[in-house]
PDB file of C-alpha atoms in Angstrom:
ATOM      1  CA  MET J 109     -19.322  -6.996   9.088  1.00 42.00           C
ATOM      2  CA  LYS J 110     -17.141  -3.235  10.304  1.00 45.00           C
ATOM      3  CA  MET J 111     -14.465  -4.099   8.771  1.00 47.00           C
ATOM      4  CA  ILE J 112     -16.116  -4.871   5.140  1.00 51.00           C
ATOM      5  CA  ASP J 113     -17.909  -1.743   5.486  1.00 58.00           C
ATOM      6  CA  THR J 114     -14.444   0.409   6.657  1.00 72.00           C
ATOM      7  CA  HIS J 115     -13.641  -1.355   3.279  1.00 76.00           C
ATOM      8  CA  HIS J 116     -16.566  -0.187   1.526  1.00 82.00           C
ATOM      9  CA  ASP J 117     -16.002   3.366   2.786  1.00 87.00           C
ATOM     10  CA  HIS J 118     -12.251   3.636   1.672  1.00 86.00           C
ATOM     11  CA  PHE J 119     -13.193   2.224  -1.434  1.00 91.00           C
ATOM     12  CA  ALA J 120     -15.738   4.568  -2.212  1.00 91.00           C
ATOM     13  CA  GLU J 121     -13.424   7.253  -0.836  1.00 92.00           C
ATOM     14  CA  SER J 122     -11.032   6.680  -2.804  1.00 92.00           C
ATOM     15  CA  LEU J 123     -12.881   6.409  -5.876  1.00 94.00           C
ATOM     16  CA  GLU J 124     -14.433  10.472  -4.967  1.00 93.00           C
ATOM     17  CA  THR J 125     -10.693  11.234  -4.443  1.00 91.00           C
ATOM     18  CA  LEU J 126     -10.261  10.199  -7.951  1.00 93.00           C
ATOM     19  CA  LYS J 127     -12.943  11.632  -9.587  1.00 93.00           C
ATOM     20  CA  LYS J 128     -12.137  14.826  -7.964  1.00 93.00           C
ATOM     21  CA  THR J 129      -8.403  14.470  -9.721  1.00 91.00           C
ATOM     22  CA  GLY J 130     -10.571  13.524 -13.417  1.00 91.00           C
ATOM     23  CA  VAL J 131      -8.998  10.401 -13.484  1.00 92.00           C
ATOM     24  CA  ARG J 132     -11.822   8.068 -15.693  1.00 93.00           C
ATOM     25  CA  ILE J 133     -13.275   5.247 -13.801  1.00 94.00           C
ATOM     26  CA  THR J 134     -12.924   1.922 -15.677  1.00 94.00           C
ATOM     27  CA  PRO J 135     -13.707  -1.139 -14.483  1.00 95.00           C
ATOM     28  CA  GLN J 136     -10.454  -2.841 -14.546  1.00 95.00           C
ATOM     29  CA  ARG J 137      -9.344   0.436 -12.199  1.00 95.00           C
ATOM     30  CA  LYS J 138     -11.943   0.105  -9.942  1.00 95.00           C
ATOM     31  CA  ALA J 139     -10.947  -3.612  -9.476  1.00 96.00           C
ATOM     32  CA  VAL J 140      -7.355  -2.814  -8.919  1.00 97.00           C
ATOM     33  CA  LEU J 141      -7.979  -0.238  -6.356  1.00 96.00           C
ATOM     34  CA  ASN J 142     -10.591  -2.627  -4.856  1.00 95.00           C
ATOM     35  CA  PHE J 143      -8.123  -5.383  -4.859  1.00 96.00           C
ATOM     36  CA  LEU J 144      -5.877  -2.770  -2.720  1.00 95.00           C
ATOM     37  CA  VAL J 145      -8.077  -2.116  -0.435  1.00 93.00           C
ATOM     38  CA  GLU J 146      -9.216  -5.195   0.139  1.00 92.00           C
ATOM     39  CA  SER J 147      -5.905  -6.597   0.754  1.00 90.00           C
ATOM     40  CA  GLU J 148      -4.382  -8.221   3.640  1.00 84.00           C
ATOM     41  CA  VAL J 149      -1.421  -8.719   2.056  1.00 88.00           C
ATOM     42  CA  HIS J 150       1.325  -6.147   0.327  1.00 91.00           C
ATOM     43  CA  PRO J 151       0.671  -7.211  -2.891  1.00 94.00           C
ATOM     44  CA  THR J 152       3.012  -6.918  -6.362  1.00 93.00           C
ATOM     45  CA  ALA J 153       1.721  -5.975  -9.503  1.00 95.00           C
ATOM     46  CA  ASP J 154       2.230  -9.448 -10.688  1.00 95.00           C
ATOM     47  CA  ASP J 155       0.384 -10.099  -7.815  1.00 95.00           C
ATOM     48  CA  ILE J 156      -2.831  -7.938  -8.604  1.00 97.00           C
ATOM     49  CA  PHE J 157      -2.371  -9.004 -11.879  1.00 97.00           C
ATOM     50  CA  GLN J 158      -2.588 -12.260 -11.207  1.00 96.00           C
ATOM     51  CA  SER J 159      -5.554 -12.526  -9.362  1.00 96.00           C
ATOM     52  CA  LEU J 160      -7.308  -9.843 -11.586  1.00 97.00           C
ATOM     53  CA  SER J 161      -6.368 -11.341 -15.018  1.00 95.00           C
ATOM     54  CA  GLY J 162      -9.321 -14.207 -14.808  1.00 95.00           C
ATOM     55  CA  ASP J 163     -12.004 -11.526 -14.488  1.00 95.00           C
ATOM     56  CA  PHE J 164     -10.533  -9.485 -17.228  1.00 95.00           C
ATOM     57  CA  PRO J 165      -8.643 -11.409 -19.891  1.00 93.00           C
ATOM     58  CA  ASN J 166      -7.948  -8.532 -21.599  1.00 92.00           C
ATOM     59  CA  MET J 167      -5.814  -6.572 -19.133  1.00 94.00           C
ATOM     60  CA  SER J 168      -1.953  -6.800 -19.230  1.00 95.00           C
ATOM     61  CA  VAL J 169       0.163  -6.126 -16.513  1.00 95.00           C
ATOM     62  CA  ALA J 170       1.225  -2.689 -17.907  1.00 95.00           C
ATOM     63  CA  THR J 171      -2.695  -2.219 -17.374  1.00 95.00           C
ATOM     64  CA  VAL J 172      -1.891  -2.797 -13.698  1.00 97.00           C
ATOM     65  CA  TYR J 173       0.774  -0.612 -13.438  1.00 95.00           C
ATOM     66  CA  ASN J 174       0.064   2.274 -15.098  1.00 96.00           C
ATOM     67  CA  ASN J 175      -3.137   2.139 -12.649  1.00 96.00           C
ATOM     68  CA  LEU J 176      -0.888   1.827  -9.701  1.00 97.00           C
ATOM     69  CA  LYS J 177       1.862   4.694 -10.721  1.00 96.00           C
ATOM     70  CA  LEU J 178      -1.638   6.900 -10.754  1.00 95.00           C
ATOM     71  CA  PHE J 179      -3.214   5.965  -7.381  1.00 95.00           C
ATOM     72  CA  LYS J 180       0.412   6.557  -6.123  1.00 94.00           C
ATOM     73  CA  GLN J 181       0.006  10.442  -7.231  1.00 93.00           C
ATOM     74  CA  THR J 182      -2.834  10.789  -6.148  1.00 92.00           C
ATOM     75  CA  GLY J 183      -1.782   9.482  -2.835  1.00 90.00           C
ATOM     76  CA  LEU J 184      -4.012   6.346  -2.212  1.00 93.00           C
ATOM     77  CA  VAL J 185      -0.866   3.643  -2.331  1.00 93.00           C
ATOM     78  CA  LYS J 186       1.742   4.208  -1.221  1.00 91.00           C
ATOM     79  CA  GLU J 187       5.211   1.748  -3.291  1.00 91.00           C
ATOM     80  CA  LEU J 188       7.092  -0.031  -0.844  1.00 89.00           C
ATOM     81  CA  THR J 189      10.832  -1.397  -2.122  1.00 86.00           C
ATOM     82  CA  TYR J 190      12.846  -3.207   0.186  1.00 74.00           C
ATOM     83  CA  GLY J 191      16.593  -4.194  -1.960  1.00 67.00           C
ATOM     84  CA  ASP J 192      16.627  -5.749  -5.463  1.00 64.00           C
ATOM     85  CA  SER J 193      12.117  -8.140  -4.571  1.00 71.00           C
ATOM     86  CA  SER J 194       9.476  -6.392  -6.757  1.00 80.00           C
ATOM     87  CA  SER J 195       7.951  -3.273  -5.705  1.00 90.00           C
ATOM     88  CA  ARG J 196       4.698  -3.596  -3.236  1.00 90.00           C
ATOM     89  CA  PHE J 197       1.763  -1.387  -2.581  1.00 93.00           C
ATOM     90  CA  ASP J 198       0.439  -0.211   1.051  1.00 92.00           C
ATOM     91  CA  PHE J 199      -3.143   1.192   0.903  1.00 90.00           C
ATOM     92  CA  ASN J 200      -3.388   1.586   4.233  1.00 76.00           C
ATOM     93  CA  SER J 201      -4.505   4.886   4.494  1.00 71.00           C
ATOM     94  CA  VAL J 202      -3.959   4.989   8.956  1.00 77.00           C
ATOM     95  CA  PRO J 203       0.085   5.783   9.589  1.00 79.00           C
ATOM     96  CA  HIS J 204       1.820   2.661  10.440  1.00 84.00           C
ATOM     97  CA  TYR J 205       5.142   0.655   9.935  1.00 88.00           C
ATOM     98  CA  HIS J 206       6.138  -2.174   8.835  1.00 90.00           C
ATOM     99  CA  ILE J 207       7.951  -5.423   9.763  1.00 91.00           C
ATOM    100  CA  ILE J 208       9.131  -7.779   7.000  1.00 90.00           C
ATOM    101  CA  CYS J 209       9.767 -11.799   7.316  1.00 92.00           C
ATOM    102  CA  SER J 210      14.426 -11.692   6.504  1.00 91.00           C
ATOM    103  CA  GLU J 211      13.013 -15.358   5.306  1.00 92.00           C
ATOM    104  CA  CYS J 212       9.993 -14.759   3.144  1.00 89.00           C
ATOM    105  CA  GLY J 213       9.655 -11.705   2.341  1.00 86.00           C
ATOM    106  CA  LYS J 214       6.371 -11.264   4.056  1.00 88.00           C
ATOM    107  CA  ILE J 215       5.126  -7.796   5.287  1.00 89.00           C
ATOM    108  CA  THR J 216       2.765  -7.033   7.918  1.00 90.00           C
ATOM    109  CA  ASP J 217       1.692  -3.755   9.204  1.00 88.00           C
ATOM    110  CA  PHE J 218       2.145  -2.634  12.684  1.00 87.00           C
ATOM    111  CA  GLN J 219       0.517   0.559  14.805  1.00 83.00           C
ATOM    112  CA  TYR J 220       2.976   2.678  16.727  1.00 83.00           C
ATOM    113  CA  PRO J 221       2.843   5.786  18.098  1.00 80.00           C
ATOM    114  CA  ALA J 222       4.289   8.056  15.279  1.00 74.00           C
ATOM    115  CA  LEU J 223       7.588   9.356  15.569  1.00 80.00           C
ATOM    116  CA  GLU J 224       6.893  13.383  14.652  1.00 81.00           C
ATOM    117  CA  GLU J 225       9.322  14.515  17.309  1.00 87.00           C
ATOM    118  CA  VAL J 226      11.955  12.181  15.336  1.00 89.00           C
ATOM    119  CA  GLU J 227      11.440  14.290  12.306  1.00 89.00           C
ATOM    120  CA  HIS J 228      11.472  17.316  14.273  1.00 91.00           C
ATOM    121  CA  LEU J 229      14.677  16.728  15.700  1.00 93.00           C
ATOM    122  CA  ALA J 230      16.256  15.604  12.861  1.00 94.00           C
ATOM    123  CA  GLY J 231      15.083  18.314  10.661  1.00 95.00           C
ATOM    124  CA  LEU J 232      16.322  20.673  13.411  1.00 95.00           C
ATOM    125  CA  VAL J 233      20.016  19.205  13.987  1.00 97.00           C
ATOM    126  CA  THR J 234      20.516  19.335   9.402  1.00 96.00           C
ATOM    127  CA  ASP J 235      18.245  22.135   8.982  1.00 97.00           C
ATOM    128  CA  TYR J 236      17.098  19.378   6.298  1.00 96.00           C
ATOM    129  CA  ASP J 237      12.813  20.303   5.254  1.00 96.00           C
ATOM    130  CA  VAL J 238      11.685  16.912   6.514  1.00 92.00           C
ATOM    131  CA  SER J 239       8.719  15.614   4.934  1.00 89.00           C
ATOM    132  CA  HIS J 240       8.627  11.936   6.016  1.00 84.00           C
ATOM    133  CA  HIS J 241      10.539   8.620   7.225  1.00 85.00           C
ATOM    134  CA  ARG J 242      10.204   5.139   7.083  1.00 83.00           C
ATOM    135  CA  LEU J 243      11.004   2.422   9.623  1.00 84.00           C
ATOM    136  CA  GLU J 244      11.158  -0.623   8.843  1.00 86.00           C
ATOM    137  CA  ILE J 245      11.969  -4.096  11.011  1.00 92.00           C
ATOM    138  CA  TYR J 246      13.302  -6.998   9.885  1.00 93.00           C
ATOM    139  CA  GLY J 247      13.074 -11.011  11.974  1.00 95.00           C
ATOM    140  CA  VAL J 248      10.995 -14.178  11.056  1.00 96.00           C
ATOM    141  CA  CYS J 249       7.680 -14.578  10.963  1.00 94.00           C
ATOM    142  CA  PRO J 250       5.825 -17.406  13.267  1.00 94.00           C
ATOM    143  CA  GLU J 251       5.621 -19.381   9.696  1.00 94.00           C
ATOM    144  CA  CYS J 252       8.747 -19.521   8.672  1.00 94.00           C
ATOM    145  CA  SER J 253      10.145 -19.605  12.369  1.00 91.00           C
ATOM    146  CA  GLY J 254       7.536 -22.906  13.000  1.00 86.00           C
ATOM    147  CA  LYS J 255       6.117 -20.835  16.059  1.00 80.00           C
ATOM    148  CA  GLU J 256       2.284 -20.967  13.950  1.00 72.00           C
TER     149      GLU J 256
END
């Protein structure tokens, strides 16, 4: 029950963020946003399109991409790019890191104290104005390793 309330709160807050920036809230936009909020995985644009196309037969993949671009610009989602594979999208607004299965490509979130100290040190050593960092861990997930 608490998880549902959290999803509902994040969805409502995100809609307010979009409204404040002057974005028109269409049914398709709400559906894409809701899909991202409720998603436990890091979907591609095609994953989102495939999941929603039954409810929105007039929606195109371009509509999904345009909404994802808008959500990225407003800071609601992060685009995750790993090598040559399709971009994946992450709604989780809490600072976190990712572990990626080198067999199936599954991406799992994990929490770890933020590495602000590393960012600060990198800025001092290089004289860069550091804006952010990304940590990726690679391995084989339990499903692929047969541990599940």
